[in-house]
Short mmCIF file of C-alpha atoms in Angstrom, two decimals:
data_model
loop_
_atom_site.label_atom_id
_atom_site.label_comp_id
_atom_site.label_asym_id
_atom_site.label_seq_id
_atom_site.Cartn_x
_atom_site.Cartn_y
_atom_site.Cartn_z
CA MET G 105 -25.63 3.83 -0.20
CA HIS G 106 -26.82 4.68 3.31
CA GLU G 107 -25.35 1.48 4.77
CA LYS G 108 -21.88 2.18 3.35
CA MET G 109 -21.83 5.83 4.32
CA ASN G 110 -22.99 5.14 7.87
CA LYS G 111 -19.62 3.43 8.51
CA LEU G 112 -17.89 6.80 8.12
CA PHE G 113 -19.72 8.43 11.00
CA ASN G 114 -17.82 9.25 14.19
CA THR G 115 -20.09 9.17 17.21
CA SER G 116 -18.32 12.03 18.98
CA ILE G 117 -19.91 14.69 16.77
CA LEU G 118 -22.48 12.66 14.81
CA PHE G 119 -25.60 13.60 16.73
CA PHE G 120 -24.63 17.23 17.09
CA LEU G 121 -23.91 17.60 13.38
CA PHE G 122 -26.98 15.69 12.33
CA PHE G 123 -29.15 17.90 14.54
CA LEU G 124 -27.68 21.03 12.96
CA PHE G 125 -28.11 19.66 9.44
CA ALA G 126 -31.60 18.28 9.96
CA CYS G 127 -32.84 21.58 11.33
CA SER G 128 -31.80 23.44 8.19
CA ASN G 129 -34.54 24.34 5.74
CA LYS G 130 -34.53 22.36 2.47
CA ALA G 131 -35.20 25.52 0.56
CA THR G 132 -32.05 27.21 1.91
CA VAL G 133 -29.61 25.07 -0.10
CA GLU G 134 -27.56 27.57 -2.05
CA GLU G 135 -24.20 28.13 -3.67
CA ILE G 136 -21.76 28.80 -0.82
CA SER G 137 -18.53 30.55 -1.82
CA ASP G 138 -15.29 28.56 -1.51
CA ASN G 139 -13.91 30.66 1.35
CA THR G 140 -17.09 30.58 3.48
CA LEU G 141 -16.24 29.50 7.03
CA VAL G 142 -17.78 26.11 7.91
CA ALA G 143 -15.95 25.10 11.09
CA VAL G 144 -13.03 26.00 13.35
CA VAL G 145 -10.80 23.25 14.75
CA ASN G 146 -8.41 24.29 17.52
CA GLY G 147 -8.24 27.77 16.00
CA SER G 148 -7.75 26.49 12.44
CA ASP G 149 -10.44 27.49 9.92
CA ILE G 150 -12.18 24.97 7.64
CA VAL G 151 -13.81 26.55 4.59
CA ALA G 152 -16.45 25.30 2.17
CA SER G 153 -14.00 24.37 -0.62
CA GLU G 154 -12.32 21.81 1.68
CA VAL G 155 -15.63 20.18 2.55
CA ARG G 156 -16.65 20.16 -1.13
CA THR G 157 -13.41 18.36 -2.01
CA GLU G 158 -14.04 15.70 0.63
CA ILE G 159 -17.60 15.24 -0.63
CA GLN G 160 -16.24 14.73 -4.16
CA PHE G 161 -14.00 11.95 -2.88
CA LEU G 162 -17.02 10.34 -1.22
CA ILE G 163 -19.00 10.55 -4.45
CA SER G 164 -16.11 8.85 -6.26
CA GLN G 165 -15.65 6.24 -3.52
CA PHE G 166 -19.32 5.23 -3.52
CA ARG G 167 -19.52 5.37 -7.33
CA ILE G 168 -22.51 7.70 -7.26
CA LYS G 169 -23.61 8.02 -10.88
CA ASN G 170 -25.71 11.16 -10.61
CA LYS G 171 -25.64 13.21 -7.44
CA ASN G 172 -28.67 15.17 -8.67
CA ASN G 173 -30.79 12.02 -8.33
CA LEU G 174 -30.04 11.70 -4.61
CA ALA G 175 -32.80 12.35 -2.13
CA TYR G 176 -32.46 15.41 0.10
CA GLU G 177 -31.62 13.20 3.10
CA GLU G 178 -28.89 11.40 1.10
CA LYS G 179 -27.34 14.71 0.07
CA LEU G 180 -27.48 15.81 3.70
CA GLN G 181 -25.69 12.64 4.74
CA LEU G 182 -22.99 13.20 2.13
CA LYS G 183 -22.40 16.70 3.49
CA LEU G 184 -22.33 15.39 7.05
CA ASN G 185 -19.75 12.75 6.15
CA GLY G 186 -17.72 15.26 4.18
CA LEU G 187 -17.62 17.69 7.11
CA ASN G 188 -16.88 14.94 9.62
CA ARG G 189 -14.00 13.63 7.51
CA THR G 190 -12.60 17.12 6.97
CA ILE G 191 -12.61 17.81 10.72
CA SER G 192 -11.00 14.44 11.52
CA ASN G 193 -8.29 14.92 8.88
CA ARG G 194 -7.52 18.43 10.10
CA LEU G 195 -7.13 17.17 13.68
CA LEU G 196 -4.83 14.35 12.54
CA ILE G 197 -2.66 16.59 10.37
CA MET G 198 -2.34 19.03 13.27
CA GLU G 199 -1.44 16.17 15.60
CA ALA G 200 1.18 14.92 13.12
CA ALA G 201 2.70 18.40 12.86
CA ALA G 202 2.88 18.64 16.65
CA SER G 203 4.70 15.30 16.67
CA ASN G 204 7.07 16.41 13.86
CA ILE G 205 5.77 13.67 11.57
CA SER G 206 6.13 14.23 7.84
CA VAL G 207 6.55 12.23 4.65
CA SER G 208 9.79 12.52 2.68
CA HIS G 209 9.91 12.76 -1.11
CA GLU G 210 11.33 9.22 -1.25
CA GLU G 211 8.53 7.84 0.95
CA TYR G 212 5.93 9.59 -1.19
CA GLU G 213 7.37 8.26 -4.46
CA GLU G 214 7.60 4.71 -3.09
CA ALA G 215 3.96 4.77 -1.91
CA LEU G 216 2.84 6.33 -5.21
CA LEU G 217 4.54 3.60 -7.25
CA LEU G 218 2.77 0.97 -5.14
CA ALA G 219 -0.61 2.68 -5.59
CA MET G 220 -0.07 2.92 -9.35
CA SER G 221 1.06 -0.70 -9.80
CA GLY G 222 -1.13 -2.51 -12.29
CA TYR G 223 -1.83 0.66 -14.25
CA GLU G 224 0.05 1.58 -17.41
CA GLY G 225 1.14 4.96 -18.72
CA ASN G 226 -1.19 7.73 -17.53
CA SER G 227 -4.13 5.38 -17.00
CA PHE G 228 -4.02 5.77 -13.18
CA TYR G 229 -4.67 9.50 -13.30
CA GLU G 230 -7.03 9.01 -16.23
CA ASN G 231 -9.21 6.81 -14.00
CA MET G 232 -9.16 9.56 -11.37
CA LYS G 233 -10.28 12.10 -13.95
CA ILE G 234 -13.10 9.84 -15.10
CA ARG G 235 -14.25 9.72 -11.48
CA GLY G 236 -14.21 13.52 -11.32
CA VAL G 237 -11.08 13.88 -9.14
CA SER G 238 -8.21 16.04 -10.42
CA LYS G 239 -4.55 14.99 -10.19
CA LYS G 240 -3.77 17.97 -7.94
CA LEU G 241 -6.52 17.13 -5.47
CA TRP G 242 -5.69 13.42 -5.49
CA ASP G 243 -1.98 14.07 -4.87
CA LYS G 244 -2.76 16.36 -1.92
CA LYS G 245 -5.19 13.86 -0.44
CA PHE G 246 -2.73 11.00 -0.96
CA LYS G 247 0.10 12.84 0.80
CA ASN G 248 -2.13 13.77 3.75
CA ASN G 249 -3.24 10.13 4.05
CA LEU G 250 0.40 8.99 4.13
CA ILE G 251 1.11 11.43 6.97
CA ILE G 252 -1.95 10.20 8.88
CA GLU G 253 -0.94 6.55 8.35
CA LYS G 254 2.52 7.34 9.68
CA LEU G 255 1.02 9.09 12.71
CA ILE G 256 -1.18 6.07 13.46
CA LYS G 257 1.72 3.65 13.01
CA ASN G 258 3.97 5.65 15.33
CA ASN G 259 1.30 5.89 18.03
CA HIS G 260 -0.30 2.45 17.84
CA ALA G 261 2.08 0.02 16.10
CA GLY G 262 2.66 -2.05 19.23
CA GLU G 263 -1.02 -2.32 20.18
CA VAL G 264 -2.10 -4.67 17.38
CA LYS G 265 -0.63 -8.02 16.34
CA ILE G 266 -1.82 -10.65 13.83
CA ASN G 267 -0.41 -14.20 13.77
CA ASP G 268 -0.23 -16.85 11.01
CA GLU G 269 -2.97 -18.98 12.59
CA GLN G 270 -5.46 -16.11 12.41
CA VAL G 271 -4.57 -15.51 8.76
CA ARG G 272 -5.02 -19.18 7.81
CA GLN G 273 -8.28 -19.46 9.72
CA TYR G 274 -9.68 -16.44 7.93
CA TYR G 275 -8.73 -17.85 4.52
CA ASP G 276 -10.36 -21.23 5.28
CA ASN G 277 -13.58 -19.59 6.47
CA HIS G 278 -13.91 -17.02 3.67
CA GLN G 279 -13.04 -18.84 0.46
CA LYS G 280 -15.48 -16.83 -1.65
CA GLU G 281 -13.63 -13.62 -0.88
CA PHE G 282 -10.52 -14.92 -2.61
CA LYS G 283 -11.85 -15.46 -6.06
CA LYS G 284 -10.21 -13.08 -8.50
CA LYS G 285 -12.74 -11.13 -10.50
CA GLN G 286 -12.61 -11.14 -14.25
CA GLU G 287 -10.20 -8.46 -15.45
CA ILE G 288 -10.27 -6.68 -18.76
CA ARG G 289 -7.85 -4.38 -20.51
CA ALA G 290 -9.33 -1.57 -22.56
CA ARG G 291 -8.58 1.56 -24.52
CA HIS G 292 -10.68 4.67 -23.99
CA ILE G 293 -11.56 7.87 -25.84
CA MET G 294 -13.32 10.79 -24.15
CA VAL G 295 -14.60 13.82 -26.05
CA ALA G 296 -16.74 16.81 -25.10
CA THR G 297 -19.68 16.54 -27.51
CA GLU G 298 -22.00 13.86 -28.83
CA ASP G 299 -21.39 14.92 -32.45
CA GLU G 300 -17.65 14.42 -32.01
CA ALA G 301 -18.23 11.03 -30.39
CA GLN G 302 -20.54 9.94 -33.23
CA SER G 303 -17.98 10.98 -35.83
CA LEU G 304 -15.18 9.04 -34.13
CA TYR G 305 -17.46 6.03 -33.61
CA LYS G 306 -18.15 5.85 -37.36
CA LYS G 307 -14.43 6.08 -38.17
CA ILE G 308 -13.62 3.25 -35.74
CA LYS G 309 -16.43 1.05 -37.05
CA SER G 310 -15.37 1.57 -40.67
CA ASN G 311 -11.74 0.73 -39.80
CA LYS G 312 -10.58 3.95 -41.44
CA ASP G 313 -8.45 4.82 -38.42
CA SER G 314 -7.19 2.72 -35.53
CA PHE G 315 -8.66 3.27 -32.07
CA SER G 316 -5.27 4.12 -30.55
CA GLU G 317 -4.49 6.71 -33.25
CA LEU G 318 -7.83 8.43 -32.73
CA ALA G 319 -7.31 8.40 -28.95
CA GLU G 320 -3.93 10.11 -29.35
CA ILE G 321 -5.42 12.83 -31.53
CA TYR G 322 -8.86 13.47 -30.03
CA SER G 323 -9.15 12.10 -26.48
CA LEU G 324 -9.36 14.72 -23.72
CA ASP G 325 -7.80 12.37 -21.16
CA PRO G 326 -4.04 12.33 -20.44
CA GLY G 327 -4.04 8.62 -21.38
CA GLY G 328 -4.72 9.62 -24.97
CA VAL G 329 -1.00 10.00 -25.56
CA ALA G 330 -0.68 6.26 -24.85
CA GLY G 331 -3.49 5.41 -27.25
CA GLY G 332 -6.09 5.56 -24.49
CA ASP G 333 -4.76 2.42 -22.76
CA LEU G 334 -6.35 1.98 -19.30
CA GLY G 335 -4.43 -1.17 -18.35
CA TYR G 336 -6.20 -4.03 -16.54
CA PHE G 337 -9.14 -3.40 -14.20
CA SER G 338 -12.11 -5.27 -12.75
CA THR G 339 -15.67 -4.33 -11.76
CA GLY G 340 -15.74 -1.82 -8.93
CA GLN G 341 -12.60 -0.02 -10.08
CA MET G 342 -14.47 2.11 -12.59
CA PRO G 343 -17.66 4.21 -12.32
CA GLU G 344 -20.93 2.29 -12.71
CA ASP G 345 -21.54 4.09 -16.01
CA PHE G 346 -18.91 1.81 -17.54
CA ASP G 347 -20.06 -1.56 -16.16
CA SER G 348 -21.48 -2.50 -19.58
CA ILE G 349 -17.98 -2.77 -21.08
CA PHE G 350 -17.34 -5.96 -19.07
CA SER G 351 -19.85 -7.77 -21.25
CA LEU G 352 -18.02 -6.82 -24.45
CA LYS G 353 -16.16 -9.44 -26.44
CA LEU G 354 -12.46 -9.19 -27.24
CA ASN G 355 -11.78 -6.30 -29.67
CA GLN G 356 -15.45 -5.24 -29.52
CA ILE G 357 -16.27 -1.52 -29.52
CA SER G 358 -18.65 -0.17 -26.88
CA GLU G 359 -21.62 2.04 -27.60
CA ILE G 360 -21.10 5.73 -26.86
CA ILE G 361 -21.48 6.29 -23.10
CA LYS G 362 -22.51 9.69 -21.78
CA THR G 363 -21.35 10.87 -18.32
CA PRO G 364 -21.19 14.30 -16.64
CA TYR G 365 -17.55 14.49 -17.84
CA GLY G 366 -18.12 13.86 -21.55
CA TYR G 367 -18.79 11.13 -24.11
CA HIS G 368 -16.82 7.89 -23.94
CA ILE G 369 -15.96 5.03 -26.31
CA PHE G 370 -14.12 1.85 -25.25
CA ILE G 371 -12.53 -1.13 -26.95
CA VAL G 372 -11.63 -4.30 -25.03
CA THR G 373 -8.10 -5.45 -25.91
CA ASP G 374 -7.65 -8.36 -23.48
CA LYS G 375 -9.52 -10.43 -20.88
CA LYS G 376 -8.41 -12.43 -17.85
CA PRO G 377 -10.99 -14.93 -16.50
CA ALA G 378 -12.04 -15.10 -12.84
CA GLN G 379 -10.05 -17.63 -10.78
CA GLN G 380 -9.60 -18.84 -7.21
CA MET G 381 -6.60 -17.42 -5.37
CA SER G 382 -4.35 -19.78 -3.40
CA PHE G 383 -3.53 -19.23 0.28
CA ASN G 384 -0.03 -18.02 -0.61
CA GLU G 385 -1.50 -15.47 -3.02
CA SER G 386 -4.04 -14.35 -0.42
CA LYS G 387 -2.15 -14.30 2.87
CA LYS G 388 -0.57 -10.87 2.51
CA ARG G 389 -3.94 -9.34 1.68
CA ILE G 390 -5.61 -11.15 4.62
CA TYR G 391 -2.87 -10.07 7.02
CA ASN G 392 -3.18 -6.44 5.92
CA ASN G 393 -6.99 -6.51 6.16
CA LEU G 394 -7.01 -8.07 9.64
CA LEU G 395 -4.34 -5.66 10.79
CA ARG G 396 -6.24 -2.71 9.33
CA ASP G 397 -9.47 -3.78 11.07
CA LYS G 398 -7.82 -4.05 14.47
CA GLN G 399 -5.90 -0.82 13.95
CA ALA G 400 -9.15 0.92 13.01
CA LYS G 401 -10.74 -0.04 16.32
CA VAL G 402 -7.75 1.23 18.29
CA PHE G 403 -7.53 4.34 16.11
CA ASN G 404 -11.23 5.21 16.44
CA ARG G 405 -11.00 5.08 20.23
CA TRP G 406 -7.94 7.34 20.11
CA LEU G 407 -9.59 9.76 17.63
CA LEU G 408 -12.64 10.00 19.87
CA LYS G 409 -10.40 11.06 22.76
CA LEU G 410 -8.59 13.52 20.50
CA LYS G 411 -11.88 15.12 19.47
CA ASP G 412 -13.11 15.25 23.05
CA LYS G 413 -10.09 17.29 24.13
CA SER G 414 -10.16 19.55 21.06
CA LYS G 415 -12.08 22.79 20.51
CA ILE G 416 -14.40 22.21 17.53
CA LYS G 417 -16.86 24.89 16.50
CA ILE G 418 -19.40 24.19 13.71
CA VAL G 419 -20.87 27.30 12.03
CA ASN G 420 -24.63 26.72 12.16
CA ASN G 421 -26.26 25.46 8.95
CA VAL G 422 -23.45 26.54 6.59
CA ALA G 423 -22.31 23.05 5.54
CA SER G 424 -25.90 21.97 4.93
CA LYS G 425 -26.25 24.80 2.39
CA ILE G 426 -23.31 23.67 0.25
CA LYS G 427 -24.55 22.83 -3.23
CA LEU G 428 -23.27 19.44 -4.44
#
């Protein structure tokens, strides 16, 4: 986990923040109220609830199964990354506002449809809920990211170019990256208690009621109205708690899986085997990845300059005391 999270650090405030965090006493970790001031960015307050939200996205991104099992230093690093991201995002949103950059309803809906492609019914937001991220928080984060992407594109679009030769060369040298993972389609039921899960499990096993009917009646997830259908997904798209379902056979029922969000039962309804992608299938993805990598380098240099000219005040030790 350390190796992945280290990539999120921005050197302009890394050492300062780490010094502040490291000097805090382990015993002082406590429940900080949502409106507790954590930092001030160009006169704009950042409070604990905003940092907590960013930390939750990090936990989801890195598929952390149980945050309580993290070492103190790992929790500290999560908080550091959460604060650093929150500060960076606030600066970028402020910069976008100063440049009169916004996202229209049509632009938002178009980007949302693209993000949700491959998911059916409510399964997109159901996956978010399973990861512990609410629809409201995800929507707000998604819109802010669209504004930031637009800001970056407006400021740096002409600085980065990728040609066809670079794309082809990358494909030829990285064949293993373009093997499609096995995909499965599954239905899902989530309930609050183990007794309820056991009762439903027995009904499914005895064929007294169909899985989809039980999902519609009992599942706590929005996808229950669609019979619990999650659509197609591959490993890495779901929390690690659910990795065992990829070994299930077609129409096989999973064991009951316990997570911090409830008790879960799955049934696999379809499987797509792993296969090698052709160059034509891969080139758009390669182009976007190469472009994103080069843009990131240009963007990070620009963000560093933006931070250097900004007034950023960190309230001593407060972020380190946020309880995960």
